[in-house]
Structure formats: structure tokens, C-alpha cells
C-alpha atoms as an extended CHARMM CRD file, in Angstrom:
* protein
*
       197  EXT
         1         1  VAL       CA            112.7950000000       56.2480000000      152.3330000000  PROA      1               0.0000000000
         2         2  SER       CA            115.6770000000       57.9530000000      150.9650000000  PROA      2               0.0000000000
         3         3  TRP       CA            113.1920000000       60.1670000000      148.9860000000  PROA      3               0.0000000000
         4         4  LEU       CA            111.3330000000       60.8450000000      152.2230000000  PROA      4               0.0000000000
         5         5  LEU       CA            115.1090000000       62.1710000000      154.3630000000  PROA      5               0.0000000000
         6         6  MET       CA            115.7900000000       64.3080000000      151.0150000000  PROA      6               0.0000000000
         7         7  LEU       CA            112.0970000000       65.9310000000      150.6720000000  PROA      7               0.0000000000
         8         8  GLY       CA            112.3630000000       65.9810000000      154.5910000000  PROA      8               0.0000000000
         9         9  ALA       CA            115.8720000000       68.2500000000      153.9780000000  PROA      9               0.0000000000
        10        10  MET       CA            114.2820000000       70.4930000000      151.5160000000  PROA      10              0.0000000000
        11        11  VAL       CA            111.3850000000       70.8580000000      153.5530000000  PROA      11              0.0000000000
        12        12  PHE       CA            112.2400000000       72.0090000000      156.3900000000  PROA      12              0.0000000000
        13        13  VAL       CA            115.6320000000       73.0950000000      155.8250000000  PROA      13              0.0000000000
        14        14  LEU       CA            117.7140000000       70.8460000000      157.3570000000  PROA      14              0.0000000000
        15        15  PRO       CA            121.6290000000       70.6030000000      157.5710000000  PROA      15              0.0000000000
        16        16  SER       CA            122.8380000000       69.1640000000      154.0150000000  PROA      16              0.0000000000
        17        17  TRP       CA            124.2410000000       66.1130000000      155.4650000000  PROA      17              0.0000000000
        18        18  ILE       CA            120.9000000000       65.0150000000      155.8750000000  PROA      18              0.0000000000
        19        19  PHE       CA            120.3460000000       65.1490000000      152.3020000000  PROA      19              0.0000000000
        20        20  ILE       CA            123.5420000000       63.5720000000      151.7460000000  PROA      20              0.0000000000
        21        21  ALA       CA            122.7630000000       60.7330000000      153.7200000000  PROA      21              0.0000000000
        22        22  GLY       CA            119.5340000000       60.2340000000      151.7290000000  PROA      22              0.0000000000
        23        23  THR       CA            121.5230000000       59.9700000000      148.4570000000  PROA      23              0.0000000000
        24        24  TYR       CA            123.5190000000       57.9600000000      149.2730000000  PROA      24              0.0000000000
        25        25  LEU       CA            121.0900000000       55.6100000000      150.7470000000  PROA      25              0.0000000000
        26        26  PHE       CA            118.6580000000       55.7910000000      147.3760000000  PROA      26              0.0000000000
        27        27  LEU       CA            122.1030000000       54.0810000000      145.7200000000  PROA      27              0.0000000000
        28        28  ALA       CA            123.1190000000       51.8690000000      148.2340000000  PROA      28              0.0000000000
        29        29  MET       CA            119.5290000000       50.3440000000      147.9450000000  PROA      29              0.0000000000
        30        30  ALA       CA            119.6380000000       50.3710000000      144.0500000000  PROA      30              0.0000000000
        31        31  ASN       CA            122.7480000000       49.2540000000      143.8060000000  PROA      31              0.0000000000
        32        32  ALA       CA            121.1130000000       45.8670000000      146.4290000000  PROA      32              0.0000000000
        33        33  SER       CA            117.9160000000       45.7400000000      144.4860000000  PROA      33              0.0000000000
        34        34  GLN       CA            120.0230000000       44.9720000000      141.0860000000  PROA      34              0.0000000000
        35        35  ILE       CA            122.6060000000       42.5640000000      142.3130000000  PROA      35              0.0000000000
        36        36  VAL       CA            119.3830000000       40.9290000000      143.9050000000  PROA      36              0.0000000000
        37        37  MET       CA            117.2920000000       41.1820000000      140.5720000000  PROA      37              0.0000000000
        38        38  LEU       CA            120.4630000000       39.8610000000      138.4370000000  PROA      38              0.0000000000
        39        39  GLU       CA            121.0670000000       37.4430000000      140.4890000000  PROA      39              0.0000000000
        40        40  CYS       CA            117.5340000000       35.8440000000      140.1570000000  PROA      40              0.0000000000
        41        41  LEU       CA            117.2000000000       36.5840000000      136.6470000000  PROA      41              0.0000000000
        42        42  THR       CA            120.6900000000       34.7360000000      135.1610000000  PROA      42              0.0000000000
        43        43  GLY       CA            119.6320000000       32.1170000000      138.0750000000  PROA      43              0.0000000000
        44        44  VAL       CA            116.3160000000       31.6290000000      136.0540000000  PROA      44              0.0000000000
        45        45  CYS       CA            116.8580000000       32.3160000000      132.7390000000  PROA      45              0.0000000000
        46        46  SER       CA            119.7880000000       31.4970000000      129.5920000000  PROA      46              0.0000000000
        47        47  LEU       CA            122.3980000000       33.3480000000      129.3820000000  PROA      47              0.0000000000
        48        48  GLU       CA            121.1180000000       35.2560000000      125.9400000000  PROA      48              0.0000000000
        49        49  ALA       CA            117.7920000000       35.6800000000      127.2520000000  PROA      49              0.0000000000
        50        50  SER       CA            119.2630000000       37.3210000000      130.4970000000  PROA      50              0.0000000000
        51        51  THR       CA            121.8380000000       39.2590000000      128.0990000000  PROA      51              0.0000000000
        52        52  LYS       CA            118.0710000000       40.2480000000      126.2170000000  PROA      52              0.0000000000
        53        53  ILE       CA            116.5320000000       41.2440000000      128.9380000000  PROA      53              0.0000000000
        54        54  MET       CA            119.3220000000       43.0740000000      130.6320000000  PROA      54              0.0000000000
        55        55  GLY       CA            120.2150000000       45.3550000000      127.5570000000  PROA      55              0.0000000000
        56        56  ILE       CA            116.5150000000       45.7720000000      126.5670000000  PROA      56              0.0000000000
        57        57  SER       CA            115.7040000000       47.0360000000      130.2070000000  PROA      57              0.0000000000
        58        58  GLU       CA            119.1310000000       49.1760000000      130.7760000000  PROA      58              0.0000000000
        59        59  MET       CA            117.9410000000       50.9700000000      127.4790000000  PROA      59              0.0000000000
        60        60  VAL       CA            114.1060000000       52.1590000000      128.5370000000  PROA      60              0.0000000000
        61        61  GLY       CA            116.1410000000       52.5490000000      132.2600000000  PROA      61              0.0000000000
        62        62  CYS       CA            118.4850000000       55.3780000000      130.3690000000  PROA      62              0.0000000000
        63        63  ALA       CA            115.7310000000       56.7980000000      128.7300000000  PROA      63              0.0000000000
        64        64  LEU       CA            113.3120000000       57.6960000000      131.5640000000  PROA      64              0.0000000000
        65        65  GLY       CA            116.1740000000       58.5310000000      133.3380000000  PROA      65              0.0000000000
        66        66  MET       CA            117.0690000000       61.1260000000      130.5120000000  PROA      66              0.0000000000
        67        67  LEU       CA            113.4040000000       61.8520000000      130.6890000000  PROA      67              0.0000000000
        68        68  GLY       CA            113.6380000000       62.3930000000      134.7260000000  PROA      68              0.0000000000
        69        69  SER       CA            115.9310000000       64.5920000000      134.6530000000  PROA      69              0.0000000000
        70        70  TYR       CA            114.0160000000       66.9580000000      132.5320000000  PROA      70              0.0000000000
        71        71  ALA       CA            111.0620000000       66.7370000000      134.2930000000  PROA      71              0.0000000000
        72        72  GLY       CA            112.9210000000       67.2790000000      137.8240000000  PROA      72              0.0000000000
        73        73  GLU       CA            114.1470000000       70.4840000000      136.4380000000  PROA      73              0.0000000000
        74        74  SER       CA            110.4600000000       71.5820000000      135.1640000000  PROA      74              0.0000000000
        75        75  LEU       CA            108.8230000000       70.6640000000      138.2420000000  PROA      75              0.0000000000
        76        76  LEU       CA            110.9240000000       72.9840000000      140.4470000000  PROA      76              0.0000000000
        77        77  VAL       CA            108.6560000000       75.7370000000      138.9270000000  PROA      77              0.0000000000
        78        78  PHE       CA            106.3350000000       74.3620000000      141.7920000000  PROA      78              0.0000000000
        79        79  GLY       CA            108.8960000000       74.4390000000      144.4320000000  PROA      79              0.0000000000
        80        80  LYS       CA            111.8680000000       72.8730000000      145.3880000000  PROA      80              0.0000000000
        81        81  SER       CA            110.1200000000       69.9170000000      146.9560000000  PROA      81              0.0000000000
        82        82  ALA       CA            108.2250000000       69.1140000000      144.1340000000  PROA      82              0.0000000000
        83        83  PRO       CA            110.7180000000       66.6090000000      141.8450000000  PROA      83              0.0000000000
        84        84  PHE       CA            111.3590000000       64.4810000000      145.1430000000  PROA      84              0.0000000000
        85        85  VAL       CA            107.4200000000       64.2550000000      145.9000000000  PROA      85              0.0000000000
        86        86  ALA       CA            107.0560000000       63.0880000000      142.5660000000  PROA      86              0.0000000000
        87        87  CYS       CA            110.2930000000       60.3870000000      142.8680000000  PROA      87              0.0000000000
        88        88  GLY       CA            108.4960000000       59.4730000000      145.8150000000  PROA      88              0.0000000000
        89        89  HSD       CA            105.2280000000       58.5930000000      144.0980000000  PROA      89              0.0000000000
        90        90  PHE       CA            106.7160000000       57.0220000000      141.4040000000  PROA      90              0.0000000000
        91        91  SER       CA            109.0620000000       54.6520000000      143.9750000000  PROA      91              0.0000000000
        92        92  LEU       CA            105.7980000000       53.6930000000      145.1850000000  PROA      92              0.0000000000
        93        93  LEU       CA            104.5430000000       52.9540000000      142.1090000000  PROA      93              0.0000000000
        94        94  SER       CA            106.8820000000       50.6650000000      140.7830000000  PROA      94              0.0000000000
        95        95  THR       CA            107.2970000000       48.9300000000      144.3050000000  PROA      95              0.0000000000
        96        96  GLY       CA            103.4840000000       48.3520000000      143.9980000000  PROA      96              0.0000000000
        97        97  VAL       CA            103.6180000000       47.1380000000      140.2860000000  PROA      97              0.0000000000
        98        98  LEU       CA            106.7870000000       44.8840000000      141.2640000000  PROA      98              0.0000000000
        99        99  ALA       CA            104.9440000000       43.2740000000      143.9620000000  PROA      99              0.0000000000
       100       100  LEU       CA            101.9990000000       42.6560000000      142.7590000000  PROA      100             0.0000000000
       101       101  SER       CA            103.3660000000       41.1580000000      139.5020000000  PROA      101             0.0000000000
       102       102  LEU       CA            105.3460000000       39.0490000000      141.5250000000  PROA      102             0.0000000000
       103       103  GLY       CA            102.3060000000       37.7900000000      143.2160000000  PROA      103             0.0000000000
       104       104  TRP       CA            100.6130000000       37.1140000000      139.8640000000  PROA      104             0.0000000000
       105       105  ARG       CA            103.0650000000       35.0610000000      139.0180000000  PROA      105             0.0000000000
       106       106  ARG       CA            103.0150000000       33.1620000000      142.2840000000  PROA      106             0.0000000000
       107       107  SER       CA             99.2510000000       32.3940000000      141.6250000000  PROA      107             0.0000000000
       108       108  GLU       CA             99.3590000000       31.2860000000      138.2990000000  PROA      108             0.0000000000
       109       109  MET       CA            102.2330000000       28.6910000000      139.7530000000  PROA      109             0.0000000000
       110       110  PHE       CA             99.6340000000       27.1520000000      142.4270000000  PROA      110             0.0000000000
       111       111  ARG       CA             96.4980000000       27.7780000000      139.8770000000  PROA      111             0.0000000000
       112       112  ASP       CA             98.7630000000       24.6530000000      137.4300000000  PROA      112             0.0000000000
       113       113  VAL       CA             99.0910000000       22.3690000000      139.7240000000  PROA      113             0.0000000000
       114       114  SER       CA             97.3880000000       19.6410000000      139.6080000000  PROA      114             0.0000000000
       115       115  CYS       CA             96.3610000000       18.9970000000      142.5510000000  PROA      115             0.0000000000
       116       116  GLY       CA             95.4470000000       22.8100000000      143.1540000000  PROA      116             0.0000000000
       117       117  THR       CA             92.9080000000       23.2610000000      145.1140000000  PROA      117             0.0000000000
       118       118  ALA       CA             94.2610000000       21.7890000000      148.7290000000  PROA      118             0.0000000000
       119       119  MET       CA             97.8210000000       23.4170000000      147.9080000000  PROA      119             0.0000000000
       120       120  VAL       CA             96.2140000000       26.7850000000      146.8840000000  PROA      120             0.0000000000
       121       121  ALA       CA             94.2780000000       26.9600000000      150.0500000000  PROA      121             0.0000000000
       122       122  ALA       CA             96.9930000000       25.6220000000      151.8630000000  PROA      122             0.0000000000
       123       123  ALA       CA             99.8980000000       27.8530000000      150.4460000000  PROA      123             0.0000000000
       124       124  ALA       CA             97.7750000000       31.3380000000      149.8290000000  PROA      124             0.0000000000
       125       125  GLY       CA             95.4620000000       30.4750000000      152.8710000000  PROA      125             0.0000000000
       126       126  GLY       CA             92.0730000000       30.2120000000      151.3350000000  PROA      126             0.0000000000
       127       127  GLY       CA             93.2290000000       30.2340000000      147.4260000000  PROA      127             0.0000000000
       128       128  PHE       CA             92.6310000000       33.3520000000      145.4070000000  PROA      128             0.0000000000
       129       129  ALA       CA             89.9670000000       34.9210000000      145.8540000000  PROA      129             0.0000000000
       130       130  GLY       CA             87.6150000000       35.0010000000      142.3130000000  PROA      130             0.0000000000
       131       131  GLU       CA             89.4590000000       36.4180000000      139.2890000000  PROA      131             0.0000000000
       132       132  ASN       CA             89.6920000000       39.5740000000      140.4520000000  PROA      132             0.0000000000
       133       133  PRO       CA             93.7180000000       40.8240000000      139.2640000000  PROA      133             0.0000000000
       134       134  VAL       CA             94.6510000000       42.3920000000      142.3300000000  PROA      134             0.0000000000
       135       135  MET       CA             93.3950000000       40.1420000000      145.1010000000  PROA      135             0.0000000000
       136       136  ARG       CA             94.7760000000       37.2900000000      142.9490000000  PROA      136             0.0000000000
       137       137  SER       CA             98.1260000000       39.2030000000      142.8660000000  PROA      137             0.0000000000
       138       138  VAL       CA             97.6600000000       39.7990000000      146.6910000000  PROA      138             0.0000000000
       139       139  SER       CA             96.9950000000       35.6280000000      147.3180000000  PROA      139             0.0000000000
       140       140  GLY       CA             99.9300000000       34.8540000000      145.6530000000  PROA      140             0.0000000000
       141       141  LEU       CA            102.4580000000       37.6680000000      147.5220000000  PROA      141             0.0000000000
       142       142  GLN       CA            100.2870000000       35.9600000000      150.5180000000  PROA      142             0.0000000000
       143       143  SER       CA            101.7020000000       32.4350000000      149.3680000000  PROA      143             0.0000000000
       144       144  ILE       CA            105.3990000000       33.9350000000      148.7080000000  PROA      144             0.0000000000
       145       145  LEU       CA            105.3170000000       34.8370000000      152.8270000000  PROA      145             0.0000000000
       146       146  TYR       CA            104.5760000000       30.8310000000      153.4030000000  PROA      146             0.0000000000
       147       147  ARG       CA            106.8130000000       29.2840000000      151.4580000000  PROA      147             0.0000000000
       148       148  THR       CA            110.2960000000       27.0500000000      152.2540000000  PROA      148             0.0000000000
       149       149  GLU       CA            111.4010000000       26.8440000000      148.9200000000  PROA      149             0.0000000000
       150       150  THR       CA            113.6320000000       29.4790000000      147.0230000000  PROA      150             0.0000000000
       151       151  TYR       CA            111.9010000000       31.4150000000      144.3040000000  PROA      151             0.0000000000
       152       152  ILE       CA            114.6560000000       29.9870000000      141.7290000000  PROA      152             0.0000000000
       153       153  SER       CA            113.8240000000       26.6850000000      142.5590000000  PROA      153             0.0000000000
       154       154  SER       CA            110.5520000000       26.8590000000      142.3170000000  PROA      154             0.0000000000
       155       155  GLU       CA            110.4620000000       28.9640000000      139.1310000000  PROA      155             0.0000000000
       156       156  LEU       CA            112.7980000000       26.5440000000      137.3240000000  PROA      156             0.0000000000
       157       157  ALA       CA            110.5710000000       23.7030000000      138.0060000000  PROA      157             0.0000000000
       158       158  PHE       CA            107.5120000000       25.5730000000      136.6060000000  PROA      158             0.0000000000
       159       159  ARG       CA            109.7340000000       26.1350000000      133.5770000000  PROA      159             0.0000000000
       160       160  ARG       CA            110.8850000000       22.5880000000      133.5160000000  PROA      160             0.0000000000
       161       161  ASP       CA            107.3370000000       22.0280000000      133.2010000000  PROA      161             0.0000000000
       162       162  GLY       CA            106.6510000000       23.5820000000      130.6090000000  PROA      162             0.0000000000
       163       163  GLY       CA            104.8390000000       26.4960000000      132.4980000000  PROA      163             0.0000000000
       164       164  ALA       CA            102.7710000000       24.2060000000      134.4660000000  PROA      164             0.0000000000
       165       165  PHE       CA            103.3000000000       21.5260000000      137.4090000000  PROA      165             0.0000000000
       166       166  GLY       CA            101.0360000000       19.5120000000      135.0580000000  PROA      166             0.0000000000
       167       167  SER       CA            102.7210000000       15.9230000000      135.4480000000  PROA      167             0.0000000000
       168       168  LEU       CA            103.2750000000       16.3290000000      139.5940000000  PROA      168             0.0000000000
       169       169  GLU       CA            101.4110000000       13.3700000000      140.6080000000  PROA      169             0.0000000000
       170       170  CYS       CA             99.0760000000       13.3630000000      143.3410000000  PROA      170             0.0000000000
       171       171  GLU       CA            100.2830000000       10.6990000000      146.4980000000  PROA      171             0.0000000000
       172       172  GLY       CA             96.9410000000        9.4240000000      147.5480000000  PROA      172             0.0000000000
       173       173  GLY       CA             95.1690000000       12.0810000000      145.2130000000  PROA      173             0.0000000000
       174       174  SER       CA             92.8710000000       11.9430000000      142.0120000000  PROA      174             0.0000000000
       175       175  GLY       CA             94.2260000000       14.1840000000      139.6400000000  PROA      175             0.0000000000
       176       176  ALA       CA             96.1520000000       12.4660000000      136.9530000000  PROA      176             0.0000000000
       177       177  SER       CA             96.8750000000        9.3110000000      138.5020000000  PROA      177             0.0000000000
       178       178  GLY       CA             92.9890000000        8.7110000000      138.7260000000  PROA      178             0.0000000000
       179       179  GLN       CA             93.6610000000        8.3300000000      143.0680000000  PROA      179             0.0000000000
       180       180  ASP       CA             91.4930000000       10.3260000000      145.6240000000  PROA      180             0.0000000000
       181       181  THR       CA             92.4590000000       13.9160000000      146.5730000000  PROA      181             0.0000000000
       182       182  PRO       CA             95.2210000000       14.3370000000      148.7970000000  PROA      182             0.0000000000
       183       183  SER       CA             94.3940000000       16.0430000000      152.4330000000  PROA      183             0.0000000000
       184       184  ASP       CA             96.0180000000       19.5390000000      152.6380000000  PROA      184             0.0000000000
       185       185  SER       CA             98.6270000000       18.5360000000      155.2210000000  PROA      185             0.0000000000
       186       186  ASP       CA             99.9800000000       16.2790000000      152.7330000000  PROA      186             0.0000000000
       187       187  ALA       CA             99.7360000000       18.0730000000      149.3260000000  PROA      187             0.0000000000
       188       188  LEU       CA            102.0230000000       21.5210000000      149.8580000000  PROA      188             0.0000000000
       189       189  PRO       CA            104.6930000000       19.4300000000      151.0620000000  PROA      189             0.0000000000
       190       190  LEU       CA            104.4060000000       17.4370000000      147.9390000000  PROA      190             0.0000000000
       191       191  LEU       CA            104.1970000000       20.9080000000      146.0000000000  PROA      191             0.0000000000
       192       192  LEU       CA            107.6470000000       22.2510000000      147.5620000000  PROA      192             0.0000000000
       193       193  ALA       CA            109.6530000000       19.6150000000      147.4510000000  PROA      193             0.0000000000
       194       194  ARG       CA            108.8680000000       19.3710000000      144.0340000000  PROA      194             0.0000000000
       195       195  GLY       CA            109.9260000000       22.7990000000      143.5480000000  PROA      195             0.0000000000
       196       196  SER       CA            113.3310000000       22.3010000000      145.6700000000  PROA      196             0.0000000000
       197       197  ALA       CA            114.2960000000       19.5970000000      143.3300000000  PROA      197             0.0000000000
């Protein structure tokens, strides 16, 4: 949104305050997203792991920022709006990669549940379509929309079990305990309760 605002100010020669508003909007959104990511990171990872991840990401971010400053100046050859068009495309690309990554991680968590079939169907609206990576990520994102637990609580539960909910017992189910498979209405609350514990 902020890049579109700045692009519109450049293309349609709008007053300078519109461009400045787009700049402030970009800074506010960037800072807010960093705070959310930092809270999720420190809530899931240890202090040592969080420090490593943040240190590496800062170095990579500084390198990309430096390259971007040179690229932005070079793109001015194609017009004043060219750098903003390029930044807008990269913003959409990074958002898409982040969304697909979150969906893939969510699908991993549901696939490894011992009561898997009923829970995946209930949470992802029919399961993960085959092994297509994109469709699997999209199904994972759909399950996020219907979740009742927090991202951090479910991630912690997943990591606590060594990367799987394999020790989850199926009440009335045949998974690891040799009982009958639970119904869809019983399976999802069981997983969500485990994730929020």
C-alpha cells in the first residue's frame, strides 16, 4: 500500500505531502511487522537461537538494503517511477514467500498428528491437496484462519514433541493406542487443546 501511494505521487505528480505520507506509512508498517516477528521469534526459540537468527537477518538485510540503494539509483534511467514499481513487486514477492512458508509449516504440524486424517480435514477444509507444494501451503493458510489457539502455543507444542504430535493419543481412536479413529468433531478440539497447553 505504501509503495502504491508513493508510486501514485510520482506518476500523477501529486503534492509532496502524499509522497511523505507513503514514506511514513512504510516505516510504520515495517516497524510494526518487526515487533510482531520479534515477539513470535523470542516466544518460540531460545535466547541463543533468537540472537543468531536476528544477527544473520540483520546482516542479510543490510546487504540487500545496500544493493537496493544502488539498484534504485540505476532504475531511475527508466523513469522516476521505476524504483517504486520494482520495490512494489519485491514487496508482493516477499509477502507471498512468507505466506507460503507459514502455510507449509502449518501443514507439517497437522500432517504429523497421529489422528491426522480427521484433524487435517476438519482444520484445513478437506485436507492438503496431494503433494503440490503451493496447494499444500494454501491449505495450511486456510487452517490458520480456523484456529482457536495462538501461533506460539501450537509451535511450542510441536517442538516439545520433537517435531511431531506423535505422542498425541486419540480418545476413542486407533492411532497409537489401538482404539477407533475419532470423529471430525472430536479430533480438532483435541489437537487445539494440546497446542494451547
